[in-house]
Amino acid sequence: LEAHLAWDLGLVGKVPRSKIEDTFAWVVDDCELDIRPAAPPSLATHAPAAPVAAPAPAAAAAPVAAAAPAAHEAETSIRVAVEKVDALINLVGELVITQAMLKQVSHALDPVHAEQLFAGLDLLERNTRDLQEAVIGVRMLPVDAVFRRFPRLVRDLSSRLGKHVRLRTIGEGTELDKGLIEKIADPLVHLVRNSIDHGLEMPDVRRDAGKDETGTITLAASHQGGHIVIEVSDDGRGLNRDKILSKALERGLSVPDNPTDAQVWDLIFQPGFSTADAVTDLSGRGVGMDVVRRNIQALGGEVQLESKAGNGTRVLIRLPLTLAILDGMTVAVAGETVILPLAYVLEALQPQPEDVRTMAGEGRVLRVRGEYLPILSLSEYYGFGGRTKDDSLVVVVEGDGQKIALEVDELVGQQQVV
């Protein structure tokens, strides 16, 4: 036995079909969506009984004429099953691999006698990149498909908790891979619930602190390089540093001496960690922030947290635009080939002996423009067994707000990874 719920909605106005489809993008895979132009009203309906209404047929024809642009607009877009798009992306991935193989083989040829071949391979590489970007663009949806579900959530939670909350959204048109949009919703819901429950104060407390009684939750999205950055912030009380440290010590967590703010905030991502005094159906169970970070990392992303007492908290989520095909930097390490995600690479450089230091208990560090970065030998880390060259290079990468210098033997080039 199956039961279905259906709505029949009538829209009055001159609206392109694509705009209507965008509105229902967040449920298009979970329902049957049928959009069709409304039938023009009959002349008899609009013609009055009096004979003086002779111009009525011309007036009645107006809706028909107005419907013509909408019908033309409907022909400019089609609905395609996600499985077909995924199959197309997989084929493009195979094409990228084939193109990379041909380019690698071409290096063994005599450039004098294979000039035309090299020119053709360069053209193939450019065309493959253009095709890849076009196909990936088919899977892109505006992040508004996620953002539009939050006004109701904010309204329900604020009413339930007795708080005054306004929701502000920025960058709703920023596009993200459909697969990521489906998986980012739950982490964002948890962060918004946390901001309302833990971050924002009650109206009287905000008033006494000289704040607007209505707190603000901000959801923002933007493109930065090869990433999309989603921000969830509030203008509430901020994190309580002393309380977090106290709870961490109670639970026996490892806390460094004189920890920085970033190290303290990182404690709330520990499994089971909570500063709530009581367990409710909204918070206090210690299940949440660690799951948020784990889910974001599973998508190839990272989470950063910033907070200032009395001024609120900001959570930054950085995600790749797509998981289908990634750009990588190819490096050689002890005779092996390693590919580093290009989106995390900041720079590559040749370290000078005077810039390398050995810190007691910290290993080697590299001074880069006044900043000391830990050095990690990829040969030792992966157990390749070979010895790193004396004139080795370092590649500076950044993840989760932390920088590290990776020691490698040689920079091979850039390569796409499927």
Short mmCIF file of C-alpha atoms in Angstrom, two decimals:
data_model
loop_
_atom_site.label_atom_id
_atom_site.label_comp_id
_atom_site.label_asym_id
_atom_site.label_seq_id
_atom_site.Cartn_x
_atom_site.Cartn_y
_atom_site.Cartn_z
CA LEU A 1 0.00 0.00 0.00
CA GLU A 2 1.43 3.36 -1.03
CA ALA A 3 0.15 6.80 -0.11
CA HIS A 4 1.10 9.99 -1.92
CA LEU A 5 0.62 13.65 -1.13
CA ALA A 6 0.13 16.04 -4.04
CA TRP A 7 -0.23 19.79 -4.52
CA ASP A 8 -1.68 21.61 -7.51
CA LEU A 9 -0.22 25.12 -7.55
CA GLY A 10 -1.31 27.92 -9.85
CA LEU A 11 1.17 30.69 -10.66
CA VAL A 12 -0.05 33.97 -12.10
CA GLY A 13 2.57 35.98 -13.92
CA LYS A 14 5.14 35.92 -16.70
CA VAL A 15 7.80 33.64 -15.18
CA PRO A 16 10.43 31.61 -17.10
CA ARG A 17 10.20 27.87 -16.62
CA SER A 18 13.82 27.78 -15.40
CA LYS A 19 12.95 30.05 -12.46
CA ILE A 20 10.17 27.70 -11.38
CA GLU A 21 12.49 24.68 -11.65
CA ASP A 22 15.13 26.44 -9.54
CA THR A 23 12.54 26.99 -6.80
CA PHE A 24 11.84 23.26 -6.56
CA ALA A 25 15.45 22.12 -7.09
CA TRP A 26 15.78 20.91 -3.49
CA VAL A 27 13.01 18.29 -3.90
CA VAL A 28 13.19 17.53 -7.61
CA ASP A 29 14.72 14.08 -7.01
CA ASP A 30 12.15 13.12 -4.35
CA CYS A 31 8.96 13.95 -6.22
CA GLU A 32 7.32 14.07 -9.62
CA LEU A 33 7.31 17.70 -10.72
CA ASP A 34 5.05 18.56 -13.66
CA ILE A 35 5.18 22.13 -14.95
CA ARG A 36 2.93 23.15 -17.81
CA PRO A 37 1.50 26.46 -19.08
CA ALA A 38 -2.00 27.20 -17.90
CA ALA A 39 -4.70 26.97 -20.55
CA PRO A 40 -5.74 30.43 -21.77
CA PRO A 41 -9.10 31.54 -20.41
CA SER A 42 -11.99 31.03 -22.82
CA LEU A 43 -13.51 34.00 -24.56
CA ALA A 44 -16.94 33.17 -23.22
CA THR A 45 -15.71 33.50 -19.67
CA HIS A 46 -14.49 37.05 -20.20
CA ALA A 47 -17.11 38.33 -22.67
CA PRO A 48 -19.85 40.23 -20.83
CA ALA A 49 -23.49 39.76 -21.80
CA ALA A 50 -23.91 43.33 -23.06
CA PRO A 51 -23.37 43.84 -26.81
CA VAL A 52 -21.05 46.80 -26.13
CA ALA A 53 -18.22 44.39 -25.21
CA ALA A 54 -17.07 43.88 -28.79
CA PRO A 55 -13.35 44.52 -27.94
CA ALA A 56 -13.36 41.58 -25.51
CA PRO A 57 -11.83 39.06 -27.99
CA ALA A 58 -8.74 41.27 -28.41
CA ALA A 59 -8.35 41.54 -24.65
CA ALA A 60 -8.80 37.82 -24.25
CA ALA A 61 -6.06 37.17 -26.77
CA ALA A 62 -3.52 38.95 -24.57
CA PRO A 63 -2.92 35.97 -22.23
CA VAL A 64 -2.23 33.78 -25.27
CA ALA A 65 0.35 36.24 -26.58
CA ALA A 66 1.92 36.54 -23.13
CA ALA A 67 2.23 32.79 -22.91
CA ALA A 68 4.32 32.61 -26.08
CA PRO A 69 7.62 33.82 -24.49
CA ALA A 70 7.14 31.37 -21.62
CA ALA A 71 6.65 28.53 -24.10
CA HIS A 72 9.83 29.57 -25.90
CA GLU A 73 11.66 29.70 -22.56
CA ALA A 74 10.51 26.16 -21.77
CA GLU A 75 12.32 24.90 -24.86
CA THR A 76 15.70 26.22 -23.64
CA SER A 77 16.11 23.71 -20.80
CA ILE A 78 15.58 20.00 -20.28
CA ARG A 79 15.44 17.67 -17.30
CA VAL A 80 18.05 14.93 -17.28
CA ALA A 81 18.33 12.03 -14.84
CA VAL A 82 21.25 12.36 -12.43
CA GLU A 83 22.46 8.90 -13.44
CA LYS A 84 22.96 10.08 -17.03
CA VAL A 85 24.94 13.11 -15.89
CA ASP A 86 27.11 10.91 -13.65
CA ALA A 87 27.75 8.53 -16.55
CA LEU A 88 28.81 11.49 -18.70
CA ILE A 89 31.17 12.73 -15.99
CA ASN A 90 32.69 9.25 -15.71
CA LEU A 91 33.32 9.21 -19.46
CA VAL A 92 34.98 12.62 -19.26
CA GLY A 93 37.13 11.23 -16.45
CA GLU A 94 38.25 8.38 -18.69
CA LEU A 95 39.01 10.91 -21.42
CA VAL A 96 41.17 12.89 -19.00
CA ILE A 97 43.10 9.73 -18.11
CA THR A 98 43.61 8.85 -21.79
CA GLN A 99 44.81 12.37 -22.58
CA ALA A 100 47.30 12.23 -19.67
CA MET A 101 48.60 8.85 -20.87
CA LEU A 102 49.16 10.17 -24.40
CA LYS A 103 50.97 13.21 -23.07
CA GLN A 104 53.23 11.06 -20.90
CA VAL A 105 54.10 8.77 -23.83
CA SER A 106 54.80 11.77 -26.07
CA HIS A 107 57.72 12.79 -23.84
CA ALA A 108 59.69 9.82 -25.19
CA LEU A 109 59.32 10.98 -28.81
CA ASP A 110 61.70 13.12 -30.79
CA PRO A 111 60.21 16.65 -30.68
CA VAL A 112 61.69 17.46 -34.11
CA HIS A 113 59.77 14.69 -35.90
CA ALA A 114 56.62 14.86 -33.76
CA GLU A 115 55.89 18.59 -33.84
CA GLN A 116 52.40 18.13 -35.28
CA LEU A 117 51.63 15.41 -32.76
CA PHE A 118 52.63 17.70 -29.88
CA ALA A 119 50.45 20.49 -31.28
CA GLY A 120 47.52 18.08 -31.52
CA LEU A 121 48.06 16.85 -27.96
CA ASP A 122 48.11 20.42 -26.66
CA LEU A 123 44.83 21.12 -28.46
CA LEU A 124 43.36 17.88 -27.10
CA GLU A 125 44.34 18.93 -23.58
CA ARG A 126 42.63 22.31 -23.94
CA ASN A 127 39.49 20.79 -25.44
CA THR A 128 39.38 18.12 -22.75
CA ARG A 129 39.61 20.78 -20.03
CA ASP A 130 36.81 22.83 -21.65
CA LEU A 131 34.63 19.73 -21.96
CA GLN A 132 35.33 18.77 -18.37
CA GLU A 133 34.32 22.19 -17.05
CA ALA A 134 31.15 22.20 -19.16
CA VAL A 135 30.06 18.75 -18.00
CA ILE A 136 30.81 19.47 -14.36
CA GLY A 137 28.75 22.66 -14.71
CA VAL A 138 25.71 20.51 -15.50
CA ARG A 139 25.83 19.09 -11.96
CA MET A 140 26.09 22.50 -10.34
CA LEU A 141 23.15 23.87 -8.36
CA PRO A 142 22.83 27.14 -6.43
CA VAL A 143 23.45 26.70 -2.72
CA ASP A 144 20.08 28.37 -2.20
CA ALA A 145 18.65 24.87 -2.63
CA VAL A 146 19.97 24.31 0.92
CA PHE A 147 19.64 27.82 2.34
CA ARG A 148 15.91 28.09 1.63
CA ARG A 149 15.06 25.43 4.20
CA PHE A 150 16.49 27.47 7.10
CA PRO A 151 13.93 30.30 7.53
CA ARG A 152 11.40 27.84 8.90
CA LEU A 153 14.00 26.11 11.10
CA VAL A 154 15.08 29.45 12.57
CA ARG A 155 11.49 30.54 13.09
CA ASP A 156 10.52 27.30 14.86
CA LEU A 157 13.60 27.19 17.12
CA SER A 158 13.42 30.87 18.08
CA SER A 159 9.76 30.51 19.03
CA ARG A 160 10.49 27.35 20.99
CA LEU A 161 13.41 28.89 22.92
CA GLY A 162 11.81 32.30 23.42
CA LYS A 163 14.53 34.13 21.50
CA HIS A 164 14.30 36.79 18.82
CA VAL A 165 16.29 35.71 15.76
CA ARG A 166 16.69 37.05 12.25
CA LEU A 167 18.28 35.03 9.46
CA ARG A 168 20.52 36.70 6.89
CA THR A 169 21.68 34.85 3.77
CA ILE A 170 24.46 35.96 1.42
CA GLY A 171 25.58 34.41 -1.87
CA GLU A 172 22.54 32.20 -2.44
CA GLY A 173 23.42 31.98 -6.14
CA THR A 174 26.85 30.44 -5.46
CA GLU A 175 26.94 27.09 -7.24
CA LEU A 176 28.03 23.77 -5.75
CA ASP A 177 28.06 20.19 -7.00
CA LYS A 178 24.66 18.54 -6.52
CA GLY A 179 26.21 15.63 -4.61
CA LEU A 180 27.80 18.02 -2.12
CA ILE A 181 24.58 20.03 -1.72
CA GLU A 182 22.73 16.88 -0.66
CA LYS A 183 25.38 16.06 1.96
CA ILE A 184 26.05 19.54 3.35
CA ALA A 185 22.50 20.12 4.60
CA ASP A 186 22.73 18.12 7.86
CA PRO A 187 26.00 19.72 9.07
CA LEU A 188 24.57 23.19 8.38
CA VAL A 189 21.38 22.35 10.28
CA HIS A 190 23.43 21.34 13.31
CA LEU A 191 25.54 24.50 13.18
CA VAL A 192 22.48 26.75 12.93
CA ARG A 193 20.80 24.93 15.84
CA ASN A 194 23.99 25.36 17.89
CA SER A 195 24.12 29.07 17.10
CA ILE A 196 20.53 29.63 18.20
CA ASP A 197 20.65 27.37 21.27
CA HIS A 198 24.18 28.06 22.57
CA GLY A 199 25.29 31.25 20.86
CA LEU A 200 22.44 33.75 20.96
CA GLU A 201 21.39 35.19 24.32
CA MET A 202 17.86 35.74 25.60
CA PRO A 203 16.36 39.13 24.64
CA ASP A 204 16.72 40.64 28.13
CA VAL A 205 20.37 39.54 28.37
CA ARG A 206 21.14 41.08 24.98
CA ARG A 207 19.39 44.29 25.99
CA ASP A 208 21.41 44.53 29.22
CA ALA A 209 24.60 44.00 27.18
CA GLY A 210 23.70 46.90 24.90
CA LYS A 211 22.83 44.67 21.95
CA ASP A 212 19.79 44.51 19.74
CA GLU A 213 17.25 42.17 21.33
CA THR A 214 17.04 40.33 18.03
CA GLY A 215 20.07 38.18 17.34
CA THR A 216 21.37 37.56 13.83
CA ILE A 217 22.32 34.26 12.21
CA THR A 218 24.25 34.64 8.96
CA LEU A 219 24.54 31.99 6.25
CA ALA A 220 26.99 33.02 3.52
CA ALA A 221 28.52 31.24 0.55
CA SER A 222 31.29 32.32 -1.83
CA HIS A 223 33.87 30.92 -4.23
CA GLN A 224 37.52 31.17 -3.23
CA GLY A 225 39.91 29.63 -5.71
CA GLY A 226 38.93 26.03 -6.32
CA HIS A 227 36.78 25.92 -3.20
CA ILE A 228 33.39 27.03 -2.01
CA VAL A 229 33.40 28.59 1.47
CA ILE A 230 30.22 28.43 3.54
CA GLU A 231 30.03 30.55 6.68
CA VAL A 232 27.67 30.11 9.63
CA SER A 233 28.00 32.96 12.11
CA ASP A 234 26.08 34.63 14.92
CA ASP A 235 26.39 37.80 16.98
CA GLY A 236 25.86 36.06 20.31
CA ARG A 237 27.94 35.58 23.44
CA GLY A 238 30.81 33.72 21.79
CA LEU A 239 32.60 30.68 23.18
CA ASN A 240 33.58 30.52 26.84
CA ARG A 241 37.30 29.72 26.79
CA ASP A 242 37.60 28.98 30.52
CA LYS A 243 34.56 26.70 30.52
CA ILE A 244 35.86 24.72 27.54
CA LEU A 245 39.26 24.24 29.20
CA SER A 246 37.61 23.19 32.47
CA LYS A 247 35.43 20.60 30.73
CA ALA A 248 38.43 19.30 28.78
CA LEU A 249 40.44 18.78 31.97
CA GLU A 250 37.46 17.06 33.63
CA ARG A 251 37.33 14.60 30.75
CA GLY A 252 41.08 14.03 30.81
CA LEU A 253 41.69 15.45 27.35
CA SER A 254 45.21 16.42 26.38
CA VAL A 255 45.56 20.20 26.57
CA PRO A 256 48.87 21.94 25.71
CA ASP A 257 50.42 24.45 28.10
CA ASN A 258 49.28 28.01 27.37
CA PRO A 259 47.01 26.91 24.51
CA THR A 260 46.09 29.36 21.78
CA ASP A 261 42.46 30.21 21.09
CA ALA A 262 42.51 27.98 18.00
CA GLN A 263 43.70 25.02 20.11
CA VAL A 264 40.96 25.64 22.68
CA TRP A 265 38.22 25.93 20.07
CA ASP A 266 39.45 22.69 18.51
CA LEU A 267 38.53 20.85 21.71
CA ILE A 268 34.80 21.14 20.99
CA PHE A 269 35.32 18.86 17.98
CA GLN A 270 36.36 16.01 20.29
CA PRO A 271 33.84 13.12 20.36
CA GLY A 272 31.33 13.44 23.17
CA PHE A 273 32.46 16.95 24.16
CA SER A 274 29.78 19.34 25.44
CA THR A 275 29.72 22.37 27.75
CA ALA A 276 25.94 22.26 28.25
CA ASP A 277 24.89 22.05 31.89
CA ALA A 278 21.79 19.99 31.11
CA VAL A 279 20.83 17.50 28.44
CA THR A 280 17.90 18.55 26.26
CA ASP A 281 16.49 17.38 22.96
CA LEU A 282 18.46 20.20 21.33
CA SER A 283 21.88 19.91 22.96
CA GLY A 284 24.00 18.58 25.78
CA ARG A 285 24.50 15.03 24.57
CA GLY A 286 27.98 15.64 23.17
CA VAL A 287 26.98 14.40 19.74
CA GLY A 288 27.34 16.89 16.97
CA MET A 289 30.46 18.95 16.31
CA ASP A 290 32.70 15.92 15.91
CA VAL A 291 30.17 14.47 13.46
CA VAL A 292 30.07 17.79 11.59
CA ARG A 293 33.85 17.79 11.14
CA ARG A 294 33.93 14.11 10.20
CA ASN A 295 31.22 14.58 7.56
CA ILE A 296 32.92 17.64 6.09
CA GLN A 297 36.30 15.89 5.95
CA ALA A 298 34.65 12.93 4.20
CA LEU A 299 33.70 15.40 1.44
CA GLY A 300 37.31 16.54 1.11
CA GLY A 301 36.66 19.72 3.09
CA GLU A 302 37.75 21.32 6.33
CA VAL A 303 36.17 23.23 9.20
CA GLN A 304 37.55 26.29 10.99
CA LEU A 305 36.08 28.01 14.03
CA GLU A 306 36.60 31.58 15.21
CA SER A 307 35.07 33.23 18.26
CA LYS A 308 35.37 36.34 20.38
CA ALA A 309 33.75 36.70 23.79
CA GLY A 310 30.65 38.85 23.56
CA ASN A 311 30.85 39.22 19.79
CA GLY A 312 29.73 35.84 18.51
CA THR A 313 31.12 32.80 16.74
CA ARG A 314 31.95 32.07 13.11
CA VAL A 315 32.31 28.61 11.55
CA LEU A 316 33.94 28.39 8.12
CA ILE A 317 33.42 25.31 5.95
CA ARG A 318 35.73 24.97 2.95
CA LEU A 319 34.71 22.43 0.30
CA PRO A 320 35.96 21.51 -3.18
CA LEU A 321 33.64 22.67 -5.95
CA THR A 322 33.30 19.09 -7.18
CA LEU A 323 34.55 15.64 -6.23
CA ALA A 324 34.50 14.33 -9.81
CA ILE A 325 37.89 15.50 -11.12
CA LEU A 326 40.59 17.24 -9.08
CA ASP A 327 43.75 19.07 -10.06
CA GLY A 328 46.92 17.78 -8.43
CA MET A 329 50.63 18.61 -8.17
CA THR A 330 52.78 15.59 -9.03
CA VAL A 331 55.99 15.23 -6.98
CA ALA A 332 58.74 12.60 -6.84
CA VAL A 333 59.70 11.13 -3.45
CA ALA A 334 62.42 8.47 -3.11
CA GLY A 335 61.68 7.15 -6.59
CA GLU A 336 57.92 7.12 -6.03
CA THR A 337 55.27 9.45 -7.46
CA VAL A 338 52.87 11.28 -5.14
CA ILE A 339 50.02 13.63 -6.12
CA LEU A 340 49.13 16.53 -3.81
CA PRO A 341 45.68 18.21 -4.15
CA LEU A 342 46.48 21.49 -5.88
CA ALA A 343 43.79 23.36 -3.96
CA TYR A 344 45.80 22.92 -0.74
CA VAL A 345 49.19 23.87 -2.20
CA LEU A 346 50.39 27.37 -1.33
CA GLU A 347 53.91 27.41 -2.78
CA ALA A 348 57.01 25.34 -3.52
CA LEU A 349 60.51 26.51 -2.66
CA GLN A 350 64.14 25.49 -2.18
CA PRO A 351 64.96 25.82 1.54
CA GLN A 352 68.24 27.44 2.54
CA PRO A 353 70.29 25.68 5.27
CA GLU A 354 70.09 28.71 7.57
CA ASP A 355 66.26 28.63 7.41
CA VAL A 356 66.02 25.08 8.78
CA ARG A 357 66.03 24.61 12.55
CA THR A 358 65.71 21.61 14.85
CA MET A 359 63.39 22.19 17.81
CA ALA A 360 63.58 20.03 20.92
CA GLY A 361 60.65 17.63 20.84
CA GLU A 362 59.22 19.32 17.73
CA GLY A 363 61.49 18.01 14.98
CA ARG A 364 62.63 20.23 12.12
CA VAL A 365 60.98 23.52 11.25
CA LEU A 366 61.40 25.83 8.27
CA ARG A 367 61.37 29.60 8.47
CA VAL A 368 59.24 31.09 5.69
CA ARG A 369 58.97 34.89 5.77
CA GLY A 370 59.24 35.00 9.55
CA GLU A 371 56.85 32.09 10.13
CA TYR A 372 58.11 28.71 11.36
CA LEU A 373 56.47 25.69 9.72
CA PRO A 374 56.96 22.03 10.72
CA ILE A 375 58.75 19.93 8.09
CA LEU A 376 57.33 16.52 7.16
CA SER A 377 59.40 14.16 5.03
CA LEU A 378 56.99 12.28 2.74
CA SER A 379 59.62 9.56 2.27
CA GLU A 380 59.66 8.83 6.02
CA TYR A 381 55.90 9.30 6.44
CA TYR A 382 55.00 6.74 3.76
CA GLY A 383 57.94 4.46 4.56
CA PHE A 384 59.34 4.48 1.03
CA GLY A 385 62.76 3.62 2.43
CA GLY A 386 64.72 5.81 0.07
CA ARG A 387 66.82 8.71 1.29
CA THR A 388 65.67 12.24 0.60
CA LYS A 389 68.11 14.25 -1.51
CA ASP A 390 70.33 16.82 0.17
CA ASP A 391 69.00 19.48 -2.20
CA SER A 392 65.37 18.52 -1.57
CA LEU A 393 62.45 20.88 -2.13
CA VAL A 394 59.52 21.67 0.12
CA VAL A 395 55.89 22.18 -0.84
CA VAL A 396 53.94 24.35 1.61
CA VAL A 397 50.34 23.16 2.02
CA GLU A 398 47.52 24.39 4.23
CA GLY A 399 44.59 22.47 5.69
CA ASP A 400 42.25 23.14 8.62
CA GLY A 401 44.00 26.47 9.09
CA GLN A 402 47.39 24.81 9.66
CA LYS A 403 50.43 25.08 7.38
CA ILE A 404 53.09 22.42 6.93
CA ALA A 405 56.18 22.05 4.69
CA LEU A 406 56.27 18.72 2.83
CA GLU A 407 59.78 17.58 1.90
CA VAL A 408 60.01 16.13 -1.64
CA ASP A 409 62.77 15.32 -4.13
CA GLU A 410 61.38 16.85 -7.31
CA LEU A 411 58.41 18.73 -8.75
CA VAL A 412 57.13 16.76 -11.75
CA GLY A 413 54.19 18.93 -12.83
CA GLN A 414 50.42 19.27 -12.62
CA GLN A 415 47.97 16.50 -13.39
CA GLN A 416 44.25 15.93 -13.15
CA VAL A 417 43.05 13.13 -10.90
CA VAL A 418 39.78 11.27 -11.40
#
